[in-house]
Amino acid sequence: MIKNIFLTSFRNIFRNPVFSFINVFGLAVSMSLGLLIILIVKEQYAFDNFHKDADRIYRINTKAIRKDGGSENYASSPYVMGTAVKDGYSFAEEVVRINRQFNGDASYQTVSVPIHGFFADSSFLDVFNFQLESGNPSTALNGPDGIILTRETAKKIFGNGETIGKIISFRGYGNFTVKGVFKEFPGKTHFDFEAIASSSALPALEKLQVVMESLQNWDNYYTSYVYVKLKRGQLVEVRSALAEISRKNYAGRNLETRDKAYEFYLQPLRKISPGPILSNNLGRSLPQMVLLFLGILALVILVMAGLNYTNLMIAKSLKRSREIGVRKVMGASRWQVFSQFITESVVFALFSLIASYIILQFLKSAFLQLHLTQEFSIDLKEDAWVYSYFILFAILVGFLAGSLPAGYLSGFKPVLVLKDMWGKKTNTRQLLRKGLMVVQFTLSMIFIAVVLILYHQMKFLLKADYRINDKNILNVRLLGNDYNKLAVELQSVPGVKQIGFVSHSLGTFEDYSDDYKRKPSDASFTMRDFRADANFISNLRIQFAAGKNFSPDLNGEKESEVIINVKALMLFGFKSPAEAIGQQIYAADSTPLRVVGVVKNFHFRPMNYEIGPLAFRYRPRDFQIMSISFEPGSKDRLIAALSPIWRKTDPVHPLQYALMRDEMNDSYTTSGFSDILKVMEYVSFLSIVLACLGMLGMVMYNTQLRIKEVSVRKVVGASVRDVTVLLSRSFMWLICIGVVIGVPASWLLSNLFLQNFAYKISYSILLIMEGVFIIVFLGLITVGSQTIRAATSNPVKSLRTE
């Protein structure tokens, strides 16, 4: 019987090649998205699975509760938290404290290599299953000079030579002795490092002010991470202990920051990636929201392809009703008929799987170009398990897509079918088919309208006026080099107008902030700031509401002046820009700063944010970027002159530069907005293809059923126009209904997207009407291609068979 079911399924598939192609192609393009999601999910849920007892390893995260009533969750926590847990409680089998302030250039003889890593306790190698290919894991991180390198880093520094016992100089940190080299990691991990140094080095480095104070500082939860390996059955005790630690160290304190209090909680190691969105992540951790977003889009496209299959199968039900009637008269049960159609559906899905795998290869290539995949190192490798998941997925899709038509068709009454009475009971069937088509075009309308609005929003962002001069300015990363030396050498380069310096890129998501107050006794508030010189402010042509730029003879060792914007006046209690000039304010470290200027408000962050309070401070030790203002048309000459100067100054690091406006625009790529737009463009394209394919199949089938009627009408005098309108009218009504439902839905969804931007386009219904035009136009082409063909056919050929 099973053999007969499969043979019948194959025969029915090849008997109707056009409808089979529509079904297979529709399922293939939609299933390719599903296969992509399977690859991403499998990869992301494999993170950190290779650690022994991973189910008992947790990270202690911080929830910072702001004074303004908000809160923010951090992956980091105070370094001293690990000390408190280790010394004061018994629930932890092991505690690992990590400090991320270990980045710079490692030098050995004539070789210098920039590397990144962190300081860690020796228990790191006991808790996590990172194996050493050389060195002793029991002693590698015991002494303050111990360091372990990854295999790739060791090869960069020492080539293929011996590494253990070699001393490398780490700029700013002193000398370290290589005590171990890691084997290649057995799997993916959220940790991102090239070297790990012993945390025993921190006390001396903290005393020398090489690293920020963290060992005993409960207010510093930015630079450290604490992991614990719990004894079994200790979760309840841990939660109460963390609450007790919070009360003991923060209750009753008036924090000199924007925070009012802190709460601490556990995050399982296996739920770090993918996991919730957290600030200050230690390594790569894909947010669960990204997977959810991609999964929902893939599901919608799969549903649309399934609707196509359901629609066409139900439409063909009249043709196969006698087959079903005969089967039932011959003794077939409803379950056997149901099995026949489900098998046919699964065979369709398996055929589609072959095509979808081919499409997946192109889809993978496009997906890996997104910033998202580069940020989180998604590589989408395939293995035997993945292929088994693909086959199971195809069978599931086939079963779900075929369930509705199989249930519907297997319920035919044989007496009614064989007496030709079933065709008279078609109202329910037609209503269902029409309803499914309306759903398809509604979804297509929503996708296209949202993409159009996001596209116009992107254009708006790329052309937005930040109220500063952002043209003809080249930003160069200093990478720890002497900024004065570079400035002297570059000043004589033709085309260079002026060179300034700043702590971080303006108009991007790079962020500096500090706590400020009017008087030492006042409550502090948080304000973003740039550490810049007078030339940087001059390059941007920032307009002053009162006062002046920084004095040219400022002492770089001791801060004394500050420039604020108009938005900051109210926070300090100044009634006007003029009133603020000459007044003294205080930074978080109680540094007194005299207000020398008040600048007009301008956009210093991406357009996601409203203009907030801002300060410019002159602190040369924080300069990270050289801002070069150049004559129009001289960029290429400037870069050509800059390259040899840079190589002479810094032979280790490659020159990193970008136009200021390009950096500002690129921030929308790094934030994921452009990725969302690209994904939505692809999904909207798929949705309209599927909707048009479904309608094409329905129109073809409808014209086949009515070809005799069309021939009779033409014989009695109906024109091509009359016949075309007759055949097209019902389908165009379905498109119009889908549009009417889709317009308000797309309006609401677009508003939801644009809520993430403080500054956005003012769009009207006319913008959404662009989407309406696209849908109607494509619908007309799809319907017209078949109805006009039927209307212009020779009626004699059709009537001759009667």
JSON list of C-alpha atoms in Angstrom, two decimals, residues 24-25 123 720:
[
{"chain": "A", "resi": 24, "resn": "VAL", "atom": "CA", "xyz": [8.02, 23.35, -5.66]},
{"chain": "A", "resi": 25, "resn": "PHE", "atom": "CA", "xyz": [9.50, 26.77, -6.44]},
{"chain": "A", "resi": 123, "resn": "SER", "atom": "CA", "xyz": [40.96, 29.09, 38.36]},
{"chain": "A", "resi": 720, "resn": "VAL", "atom": "CA", "xyz": [-11.31, 40.61, -25.87]}
]
